[in-house]
Amino acid sequence: MTFTSAELTYLRSQPIGRLSTIGPAGGPQIRPVGVHLSPDGTAIDIVGHALAATQKWRNVRREPQVAFIVDTVDSVTPPKAHGIEIRGEGQLLPGAGGGFSGDIIRIRPQRIVSWGLDGDGTHARDVG
């Protein structure tokens, strides 16, 4: 299993995450995107309007290593937050039928870091 039960529940409950790709000059570019699980629940699917015409798409085509994060801060004092960071490879799926334009950037997780979801503390693991 790629995601724990708590991670899946959290991802399904959140509407917005942030996708980080590598831009043309080699620096990170971060964009807000909707949170969507792949149909089999093992990956994150990024969809959108005219997705194949976006900078995100061009960035992933050139450099597929990406990061995706969803987090929530419930309180600062006392500190209470939870979230998940997914690092992996973005796969371009033109016309795959998902989302607004039919195009999908699918993130296959290679490393998952979560906090406040599966007990106290931060939990990190490599996934294949």
Short mmCIF file of N, CA, C and O in Angstrom, two decimals:
data_model
loop_
_atom_site.label_atom_id
_atom_site.label_comp_id
_atom_site.label_asym_id
_atom_site.label_seq_id
_atom_site.Cartn_x
_atom_site.Cartn_y
_atom_site.Cartn_z
N MET A 1 0.84 -1.18 0.00
CA MET A 1 0.00 0.00 0.00
C MET A 1 0.89 1.25 0.00
O MET A 1 1.83 1.35 0.77
N THR A 2 0.55 2.20 -0.85
CA THR A 2 1.32 3.43 -0.95
C THR A 2 1.04 4.37 0.22
O THR A 2 1.95 4.84 0.88
N PHE A 3 -0.22 4.65 0.46
CA PHE A 3 -0.63 5.57 1.52
C PHE A 3 -1.26 4.80 2.67
O PHE A 3 -1.92 3.78 2.46
N THR A 4 -1.06 5.30 3.90
CA THR A 4 -1.74 4.71 5.04
C THR A 4 -3.22 5.11 4.99
O THR A 4 -3.61 6.03 4.27
N SER A 5 -4.01 4.45 5.79
CA SER A 5 -5.43 4.76 5.87
C SER A 5 -5.65 6.21 6.29
O SER A 5 -6.50 6.91 5.73
N ALA A 6 -4.89 6.69 7.28
CA ALA A 6 -5.02 8.07 7.75
C ALA A 6 -4.61 9.06 6.66
O ALA A 6 -5.24 10.12 6.51
N GLU A 7 -3.57 8.74 5.89
CA GLU A 7 -3.14 9.62 4.81
C GLU A 7 -4.20 9.71 3.72
O GLU A 7 -4.50 10.79 3.20
N LEU A 8 -4.80 8.57 3.36
CA LEU A 8 -5.86 8.57 2.35
C LEU A 8 -7.06 9.39 2.82
O LEU A 8 -7.62 10.18 2.05
N THR A 9 -7.46 9.20 4.07
CA THR A 9 -8.58 9.97 4.61
C THR A 9 -8.29 11.46 4.54
O THR A 9 -9.14 12.26 4.13
N TYR A 10 -7.08 11.86 4.93
CA TYR A 10 -6.71 13.27 4.91
C TYR A 10 -6.69 13.81 3.47
O TYR A 10 -7.26 14.87 3.20
N LEU A 11 -6.06 13.10 2.56
CA LEU A 11 -6.00 13.55 1.17
C LEU A 11 -7.40 13.70 0.58
O LEU A 11 -7.67 14.66 -0.16
N ARG A 12 -8.29 12.80 0.89
CA ARG A 12 -9.67 12.87 0.37
C ARG A 12 -10.45 14.05 0.96
O ARG A 12 -11.42 14.51 0.36
N SER A 13 -10.01 14.55 2.12
CA SER A 13 -10.74 15.63 2.78
C SER A 13 -10.24 17.02 2.39
O SER A 13 -10.87 18.02 2.76
N GLN A 14 -9.15 17.11 1.68
CA GLN A 14 -8.54 18.40 1.39
C GLN A 14 -8.76 18.80 -0.08
O GLN A 14 -8.48 18.02 -0.98
N PRO A 15 -9.20 20.03 -0.33
CA PRO A 15 -9.45 20.44 -1.71
C PRO A 15 -8.22 20.99 -2.44
O PRO A 15 -8.15 20.91 -3.66
N ILE A 16 -7.26 21.55 -1.69
CA ILE A 16 -6.14 22.26 -2.32
C ILE A 16 -4.81 21.77 -1.78
O ILE A 16 -4.63 21.59 -0.59
N GLY A 17 -3.85 21.59 -2.70
CA GLY A 17 -2.47 21.28 -2.35
C GLY A 17 -1.57 22.18 -3.18
O GLY A 17 -2.05 23.02 -3.95
N ARG A 18 -0.28 21.99 -3.06
CA ARG A 18 0.67 22.77 -3.84
C ARG A 18 1.65 21.83 -4.53
O ARG A 18 2.22 20.94 -3.91
N LEU A 19 1.80 22.05 -5.82
CA LEU A 19 2.69 21.26 -6.66
C LEU A 19 3.95 22.07 -6.92
O LEU A 19 3.88 23.21 -7.38
N SER A 20 5.09 21.47 -6.64
CA SER A 20 6.37 22.11 -6.92
C SER A 20 7.05 21.36 -8.06
O SER A 20 7.24 20.14 -7.99
N THR A 21 7.39 22.10 -9.10
CA THR A 21 8.12 21.55 -10.24
C THR A 21 9.42 22.34 -10.39
O THR A 21 9.62 23.36 -9.73
N ILE A 22 10.29 21.86 -11.26
CA ILE A 22 11.56 22.56 -11.53
C ILE A 22 11.37 23.40 -12.79
O ILE A 22 11.07 22.87 -13.86
N GLY A 23 11.55 24.71 -12.65
CA GLY A 23 11.36 25.64 -13.76
C GLY A 23 12.51 25.62 -14.75
O GLY A 23 13.54 24.97 -14.54
N PRO A 24 12.36 26.37 -15.85
CA PRO A 24 13.37 26.38 -16.91
C PRO A 24 14.77 26.81 -16.44
O PRO A 24 15.77 26.35 -16.97
N ALA A 25 14.83 27.69 -15.44
CA ALA A 25 16.12 28.16 -14.95
C ALA A 25 16.69 27.27 -13.84
O ALA A 25 17.73 27.56 -13.27
N GLY A 26 15.99 26.16 -13.52
CA GLY A 26 16.48 25.23 -12.52
C GLY A 26 15.96 25.46 -11.12
O GLY A 26 16.28 24.70 -10.21
N GLY A 27 15.14 26.49 -10.92
CA GLY A 27 14.58 26.77 -9.60
C GLY A 27 13.19 26.20 -9.44
O GLY A 27 12.53 25.85 -10.42
N PRO A 28 12.73 26.10 -8.20
CA PRO A 28 11.39 25.56 -7.96
C PRO A 28 10.30 26.53 -8.40
O PRO A 28 10.47 27.75 -8.29
N GLN A 29 9.22 25.98 -8.88
CA GLN A 29 8.00 26.75 -9.17
C GLN A 29 6.86 26.04 -8.46
O GLN A 29 6.66 24.84 -8.65
N ILE A 30 6.12 26.78 -7.66
CA ILE A 30 5.06 26.20 -6.85
C ILE A 30 3.72 26.78 -7.28
O ILE A 30 3.58 27.99 -7.44
N ARG A 31 2.74 25.89 -7.46
CA ARG A 31 1.41 26.30 -7.89
C ARG A 31 0.35 25.59 -7.06
O ARG A 31 0.47 24.39 -6.78
N PRO A 32 -0.73 26.31 -6.68
CA PRO A 32 -1.84 25.64 -6.02
C PRO A 32 -2.60 24.78 -7.04
O PRO A 32 -2.79 25.20 -8.19
N VAL A 33 -3.00 23.61 -6.63
CA VAL A 33 -3.75 22.70 -7.49
C VAL A 33 -4.75 21.94 -6.63
O VAL A 33 -4.61 21.85 -5.42
N GLY A 34 -5.74 21.36 -7.27
CA GLY A 34 -6.69 20.53 -6.56
C GLY A 34 -6.06 19.22 -6.14
O GLY A 34 -5.11 18.74 -6.76
N VAL A 35 -6.58 18.65 -5.07
CA VAL A 35 -6.10 17.36 -4.57
C VAL A 35 -6.99 16.27 -5.15
O VAL A 35 -8.20 16.26 -4.92
N HIS A 36 -6.40 15.36 -5.92
CA HIS A 36 -7.14 14.25 -6.52
C HIS A 36 -6.29 12.98 -6.40
O HIS A 36 -5.12 12.99 -6.79
N LEU A 37 -6.87 11.94 -5.91
CA LEU A 37 -6.19 10.64 -5.90
C LEU A 37 -6.41 9.96 -7.24
O LEU A 37 -7.47 10.13 -7.87
N SER A 38 -5.43 9.19 -7.68
CA SER A 38 -5.61 8.39 -8.89
C SER A 38 -6.73 7.38 -8.64
O SER A 38 -7.06 7.09 -7.49
N PRO A 39 -7.31 6.84 -9.70
CA PRO A 39 -8.42 5.89 -9.51
C PRO A 39 -8.09 4.72 -8.59
O PRO A 39 -8.95 4.25 -7.84
N ASP A 40 -6.84 4.26 -8.61
CA ASP A 40 -6.47 3.13 -7.74
C ASP A 40 -5.98 3.57 -6.36
O ASP A 40 -5.62 2.74 -5.53
N GLY A 41 -5.93 4.89 -6.10
CA GLY A 41 -5.54 5.40 -4.79
C GLY A 41 -4.07 5.29 -4.46
O GLY A 41 -3.68 5.44 -3.31
N THR A 42 -3.20 5.08 -5.46
CA THR A 42 -1.77 4.93 -5.20
C THR A 42 -0.94 6.12 -5.67
O THR A 42 0.27 6.12 -5.49
N ALA A 43 -1.58 7.12 -6.26
CA ALA A 43 -0.85 8.26 -6.81
C ALA A 43 -1.72 9.50 -6.69
O ALA A 43 -2.90 9.43 -6.37
N ILE A 44 -1.12 10.64 -6.96
CA ILE A 44 -1.84 11.91 -6.99
C ILE A 44 -2.01 12.32 -8.45
O ILE A 44 -1.04 12.29 -9.22
N ASP A 45 -3.22 12.70 -8.83
CA ASP A 45 -3.50 13.17 -10.19
C ASP A 45 -3.73 14.67 -10.16
O ASP A 45 -4.60 15.16 -9.43
N ILE A 46 -2.94 15.39 -10.95
CA ILE A 46 -3.12 16.83 -11.11
C ILE A 46 -3.91 17.02 -12.40
O ILE A 46 -3.52 16.51 -13.46
N VAL A 47 -5.02 17.74 -12.31
CA VAL A 47 -5.86 18.01 -13.48
C VAL A 47 -6.08 19.52 -13.55
O VAL A 47 -5.74 20.25 -12.63
N GLY A 48 -6.63 19.99 -14.64
CA GLY A 48 -6.91 21.41 -14.75
C GLY A 48 -7.38 21.82 -16.13
O GLY A 48 -7.43 21.00 -17.04
N HIS A 49 -7.69 23.10 -16.25
CA HIS A 49 -8.09 23.67 -17.53
C HIS A 49 -6.86 23.80 -18.42
O HIS A 49 -5.85 24.35 -17.99
N ALA A 50 -6.92 23.28 -19.63
CA ALA A 50 -5.82 23.40 -20.61
C ALA A 50 -4.49 23.01 -19.98
O ALA A 50 -3.47 23.67 -20.19
N LEU A 51 -4.47 21.93 -19.19
CA LEU A 51 -3.29 21.53 -18.42
C LEU A 51 -2.04 21.35 -19.29
O LEU A 51 -0.95 21.76 -18.91
N ALA A 52 -2.21 20.76 -20.47
CA ALA A 52 -1.05 20.51 -21.34
C ALA A 52 -0.43 21.79 -21.89
O ALA A 52 0.68 21.74 -22.42
N ALA A 53 -1.10 22.92 -21.72
CA ALA A 53 -0.56 24.20 -22.19
C ALA A 53 0.08 25.01 -21.05
O ALA A 53 0.51 26.13 -21.28
N THR A 54 0.18 24.43 -19.85
CA THR A 54 0.67 25.18 -18.70
C THR A 54 2.17 25.02 -18.50
O THR A 54 2.79 24.09 -19.01
N GLN A 55 2.73 25.91 -17.70
CA GLN A 55 4.14 25.83 -17.33
C GLN A 55 4.41 24.56 -16.52
O GLN A 55 5.46 23.93 -16.67
N LYS A 56 3.45 24.16 -15.68
CA LYS A 56 3.62 22.92 -14.89
C LYS A 56 3.90 21.75 -15.83
O LYS A 56 4.78 20.94 -15.57
N TRP A 57 3.10 21.64 -16.86
CA TRP A 57 3.22 20.54 -17.83
C TRP A 57 4.59 20.58 -18.50
O TRP A 57 5.28 19.56 -18.59
N ARG A 58 4.99 21.76 -18.96
CA ARG A 58 6.30 21.89 -19.63
C ARG A 58 7.44 21.57 -18.67
O ARG A 58 8.41 20.92 -19.04
N ASN A 59 7.29 21.99 -17.41
CA ASN A 59 8.33 21.70 -16.42
C ASN A 59 8.47 20.19 -16.19
O ASN A 59 9.58 19.67 -16.14
N VAL A 60 7.34 19.49 -16.06
CA VAL A 60 7.38 18.05 -15.81
C VAL A 60 7.91 17.32 -17.04
O VAL A 60 8.64 16.33 -16.92
N ARG A 61 7.58 17.80 -18.22
CA ARG A 61 8.09 17.18 -19.44
C ARG A 61 9.63 17.25 -19.47
O ARG A 61 10.31 16.30 -19.84
N ARG A 62 10.18 18.39 -19.04
CA ARG A 62 11.63 18.59 -19.05
C ARG A 62 12.31 17.89 -17.86
O ARG A 62 13.37 17.31 -17.99
N GLU A 63 11.69 18.00 -16.67
CA GLU A 63 12.27 17.44 -15.43
C GLU A 63 11.14 16.85 -14.60
O GLU A 63 10.38 17.58 -13.97
N PRO A 64 11.01 15.52 -14.59
CA PRO A 64 9.84 14.89 -13.96
C PRO A 64 9.86 14.85 -12.43
O PRO A 64 8.84 14.49 -11.83
N GLN A 65 10.96 15.20 -11.77
CA GLN A 65 10.97 15.16 -10.31
C GLN A 65 10.13 16.31 -9.76
O GLN A 65 10.35 17.47 -10.09
N VAL A 66 9.14 15.97 -8.92
CA VAL A 66 8.21 16.95 -8.37
C VAL A 66 8.00 16.69 -6.88
O VAL A 66 8.37 15.64 -6.36
N ALA A 67 7.39 17.66 -6.22
CA ALA A 67 6.94 17.50 -4.84
C ALA A 67 5.53 18.07 -4.75
O ALA A 67 5.17 19.02 -5.46
N PHE A 68 4.72 17.46 -3.90
CA PHE A 68 3.34 17.88 -3.70
C PHE A 68 3.09 17.90 -2.20
O PHE A 68 3.48 16.96 -1.49
N ILE A 69 2.48 18.97 -1.71
CA ILE A 69 2.25 19.08 -0.27
C ILE A 69 0.83 19.56 0.00
O ILE A 69 0.29 20.38 -0.73
N VAL A 70 0.25 18.97 1.03
CA VAL A 70 -1.05 19.39 1.56
C VAL A 70 -0.85 19.48 3.07
O VAL A 70 -0.36 18.54 3.69
N ASP A 71 -1.21 20.63 3.65
CA ASP A 71 -1.05 20.76 5.09
C ASP A 71 -2.12 21.67 5.67
O ASP A 71 -2.72 22.47 4.96
N THR A 72 -2.35 21.50 6.96
CA THR A 72 -3.35 22.26 7.68
C THR A 72 -2.77 22.64 9.03
O THR A 72 -2.22 21.77 9.73
N VAL A 73 -2.90 23.90 9.41
CA VAL A 73 -2.52 24.35 10.74
C VAL A 73 -3.81 24.60 11.51
O VAL A 73 -4.60 25.47 11.14
N ASP A 74 -4.03 23.80 12.54
CA ASP A 74 -5.24 23.94 13.35
C ASP A 74 -5.06 25.01 14.42
O ASP A 74 -6.02 25.70 14.74
N SER A 75 -3.87 25.10 14.99
CA SER A 75 -3.61 26.14 15.99
C SER A 75 -2.11 26.37 16.08
O SER A 75 -1.31 25.47 15.84
N VAL A 76 -1.77 27.60 16.42
CA VAL A 76 -0.37 27.96 16.61
C VAL A 76 0.02 27.75 18.06
O VAL A 76 1.11 27.28 18.37
N THR A 77 -0.89 28.11 18.98
CA THR A 77 -0.64 27.93 20.40
C THR A 77 -1.84 27.23 21.01
O THR A 77 -2.92 27.83 21.07
N PRO A 78 -1.74 26.00 21.43
CA PRO A 78 -0.57 25.14 21.26
C PRO A 78 -0.42 24.72 19.80
O PRO A 78 -1.40 24.69 19.05
N PRO A 79 0.80 24.40 19.41
CA PRO A 79 1.01 24.03 18.01
C PRO A 79 0.29 22.73 17.65
O PRO A 79 0.42 21.73 18.35
N LYS A 80 -0.50 22.80 16.60
CA LYS A 80 -1.18 21.60 16.11
C LYS A 80 -1.33 21.73 14.60
O LYS A 80 -2.01 22.64 14.11
N ALA A 81 -0.66 20.83 13.88
CA ALA A 81 -0.71 20.85 12.42
C ALA A 81 -0.63 19.42 11.91
O ALA A 81 -0.18 18.52 12.62
N HIS A 82 -1.09 19.23 10.71
CA HIS A 82 -0.95 17.93 10.08
C HIS A 82 -0.85 18.14 8.57
O HIS A 82 -1.28 19.16 8.03
N GLY A 83 -0.24 17.16 7.92
CA GLY A 83 -0.08 17.28 6.49
C GLY A 83 0.70 16.12 5.91
O GLY A 83 1.10 15.19 6.62
N ILE A 84 0.92 16.23 4.60
CA ILE A 84 1.65 15.19 3.89
C ILE A 84 2.42 15.82 2.74
O ILE A 84 1.92 16.70 2.04
N GLU A 85 3.66 15.41 2.60
CA GLU A 85 4.50 15.80 1.47
C GLU A 85 4.78 14.53 0.67
O GLU A 85 5.15 13.50 1.23
N ILE A 86 4.59 14.63 -0.63
CA ILE A 86 4.81 13.50 -1.52
C ILE A 86 5.85 13.91 -2.53
O ILE A 86 5.66 14.87 -3.28
N ARG A 87 6.97 13.22 -2.54
CA ARG A 87 8.02 13.47 -3.53
C ARG A 87 8.02 12.32 -4.51
O ARG A 87 7.88 11.16 -4.11
N GLY A 88 8.16 12.63 -5.77
CA GLY A 88 8.15 11.56 -6.74
C GLY A 88 8.36 12.04 -8.15
O GLY A 88 8.85 13.13 -8.38
N GLU A 89 7.94 11.21 -9.06
CA GLU A 89 8.11 11.49 -10.48
C GLU A 89 6.74 11.78 -11.09
O GLU A 89 5.79 11.03 -10.89
N GLY A 90 6.67 12.89 -11.82
CA GLY A 90 5.46 13.24 -12.53
C GLY A 90 5.42 12.56 -13.89
O GLY A 90 6.40 12.56 -14.62
N GLN A 91 4.30 11.97 -14.19
CA GLN A 91 4.09 11.30 -15.47
C GLN A 91 3.01 12.06 -16.23
O GLN A 91 1.93 12.32 -15.71
N LEU A 92 3.30 12.45 -17.47
CA LEU A 92 2.34 13.18 -18.29
C LEU A 92 1.41 12.19 -18.99
O LEU A 92 1.87 11.28 -19.68
N LEU A 93 0.12 12.40 -18.81
CA LEU A 93 -0.89 11.54 -19.43
C LEU A 93 -1.84 12.40 -20.26
O LEU A 93 -2.93 12.77 -19.81
N PRO A 94 -1.42 12.75 -21.48
CA PRO A 94 -2.29 13.59 -22.31
C PRO A 94 -3.55 12.84 -22.71
O PRO A 94 -3.50 11.66 -23.06
N GLY A 95 -4.68 13.52 -22.61
CA GLY A 95 -5.95 12.94 -23.04
C GLY A 95 -6.37 11.70 -22.28
O GLY A 95 -7.12 10.89 -22.79
N ALA A 96 -5.92 11.57 -21.03
CA ALA A 96 -6.24 10.37 -20.24
C ALA A 96 -7.68 10.36 -19.74
O ALA A 96 -8.11 9.39 -19.14
N GLY A 97 -8.37 11.47 -19.94
CA GLY A 97 -9.78 11.50 -19.59
C GLY A 97 -10.10 12.12 -18.26
O GLY A 97 -11.25 12.35 -17.95
N GLY A 98 -9.11 12.44 -17.44
CA GLY A 98 -9.38 13.02 -16.14
C GLY A 98 -9.43 14.53 -16.19
O GLY A 98 -8.85 15.16 -17.06
N GLY A 99 -10.14 15.12 -15.28
CA GLY A 99 -10.13 16.55 -15.11
C GLY A 99 -10.82 17.35 -16.19
O GLY A 99 -11.56 16.82 -17.00
N PHE A 100 -10.52 18.63 -16.22
CA PHE A 100 -11.20 19.57 -17.09
C PHE A 100 -10.77 19.45 -18.55
O PHE A 100 -11.57 19.52 -19.45
N SER A 101 -9.47 19.30 -18.77
CA SER A 101 -8.96 19.25 -20.15
C SER A 101 -8.78 17.82 -20.65
O SER A 101 -8.51 17.61 -21.81
N GLY A 102 -8.90 16.87 -19.74
CA GLY A 102 -8.65 15.48 -20.12
C GLY A 102 -7.20 15.07 -19.94
O GLY A 102 -6.86 13.91 -20.12
N ASP A 103 -6.34 16.02 -19.58
CA ASP A 103 -4.91 15.74 -19.36
C ASP A 103 -4.64 15.58 -17.87
O ASP A 103 -5.29 16.20 -17.04
N ILE A 104 -3.65 14.74 -17.55
CA ILE A 104 -3.32 14.46 -16.15
C ILE A 104 -1.80 14.49 -15.98
O ILE A 104 -1.08 13.97 -16.83
N ILE A 105 -1.35 15.09 -14.88
CA ILE A 105 0.02 14.88 -14.40
C ILE A 105 -0.14 13.94 -13.21
O ILE A 105 -0.74 14.30 -12.19
N ARG A 106 0.35 12.73 -13.34
CA ARG A 106 0.23 11.73 -12.27
C ARG A 106 1.54 11.68 -11.50
O ARG A 106 2.60 11.48 -12.08
N ILE A 107 1.46 11.86 -10.19
CA ILE A 107 2.64 11.81 -9.33
C ILE A 107 2.70 10.43 -8.70
O ILE A 107 1.84 10.06 -7.90
N ARG A 108 3.72 9.69 -9.05
CA ARG A 108 3.98 8.37 -8.47
C ARG A 108 4.91 8.59 -7.28
O ARG A 108 6.07 8.97 -7.45
N PRO A 109 4.44 8.39 -6.05
CA PRO A 109 5.27 8.66 -4.87
C PRO A 109 6.53 7.80 -4.81
O PRO A 109 6.49 6.60 -5.11
N GLN A 110 7.62 8.44 -4.43
CA GLN A 110 8.87 7.75 -4.14
C GLN A 110 9.23 7.92 -2.66
O GLN A 110 9.85 7.06 -2.07
N ARG A 111 8.81 9.06 -2.08
CA ARG A 111 9.02 9.34 -0.66
C ARG A 111 7.79 10.06 -0.13
O ARG A 111 7.28 10.98 -0.77
N ILE A 112 7.33 9.63 1.03
CA ILE A 112 6.18 10.25 1.68
C ILE A 112 6.60 10.67 3.09
O ILE A 112 7.17 9.88 3.84
N VAL A 113 6.32 11.93 3.42
CA VAL A 113 6.57 12.46 4.76
C VAL A 113 5.22 12.99 5.26
O VAL A 113 4.60 13.82 4.60
N SER A 114 4.78 12.49 6.41
CA SER A 114 3.50 12.97 6.96
C SER A 114 3.69 13.33 8.42
O SER A 114 4.58 12.82 9.10
N TRP A 115 2.83 14.22 8.90
CA TRP A 115 2.89 14.64 10.29
C TRP A 115 1.46 14.87 10.79
O TRP A 115 0.60 15.32 10.06
N GLY A 116 1.25 14.45 12.04
CA GLY A 116 -0.05 14.64 12.66
C GLY A 116 -1.15 13.78 12.09
O GLY A 116 -2.33 14.03 12.35
N LEU A 117 -0.82 12.77 11.32
CA LEU A 117 -1.84 11.91 10.71
C LEU A 117 -1.85 10.52 11.30
O LEU A 117 -2.91 9.96 11.56
N ASP A 118 -0.70 9.94 11.48
CA ASP A 118 -0.57 8.59 12.03
C ASP A 118 0.12 8.67 13.39
O ASP A 118 1.23 8.21 13.57
N GLY A 119 -0.53 9.32 14.34
CA GLY A 119 0.06 9.48 15.66
C GLY A 119 0.90 10.73 15.73
O GLY A 119 0.93 11.55 14.83
N ASP A 120 1.62 10.86 16.83
CA ASP A 120 2.45 12.04 17.05
C ASP A 120 3.71 11.99 16.19
O ASP A 120 4.16 10.92 15.79
N GLY A 121 4.26 13.14 15.97
CA GLY A 121 5.54 13.24 15.28
C GLY A 121 5.42 13.16 13.76
O GLY A 121 4.33 13.13 13.20
N THR A 122 6.59 13.11 13.15
CA THR A 122 6.72 13.05 11.70
C THR A 122 7.11 11.64 11.30
O THR A 122 7.95 11.02 11.95
N HIS A 123 6.51 11.16 10.25
CA HIS A 123 6.80 9.81 9.76
C HIS A 123 7.23 9.93 8.29
O HIS A 123 6.51 10.52 7.49
N ALA A 124 8.38 9.37 7.96
CA ALA A 124 8.89 9.43 6.59
C ALA A 124 9.24 8.03 6.13
O ALA A 124 9.72 7.22 6.91
N ARG A 125 8.97 7.79 4.83
CA ARG A 125 9.29 6.48 4.28
C ARG A 125 9.47 6.57 2.78
O ARG A 125 8.88 7.42 2.12
N ASP A 126 10.30 5.69 2.27
CA ASP A 126 10.44 5.55 0.84
C ASP A 126 9.42 4.52 0.36
O ASP A 126 9.14 3.55 1.05
N VAL A 127 8.85 4.76 -0.80
CA VAL A 127 7.88 3.84 -1.37
C VAL A 127 8.30 3.52 -2.79
O VAL A 127 9.00 4.28 -3.44
N GLY A 128 7.90 2.39 -3.29
CA GLY A 128 8.30 1.99 -4.63
C GLY A 128 7.12 1.76 -5.43
O GLY A 128 6.62 1.60 -6.34
#
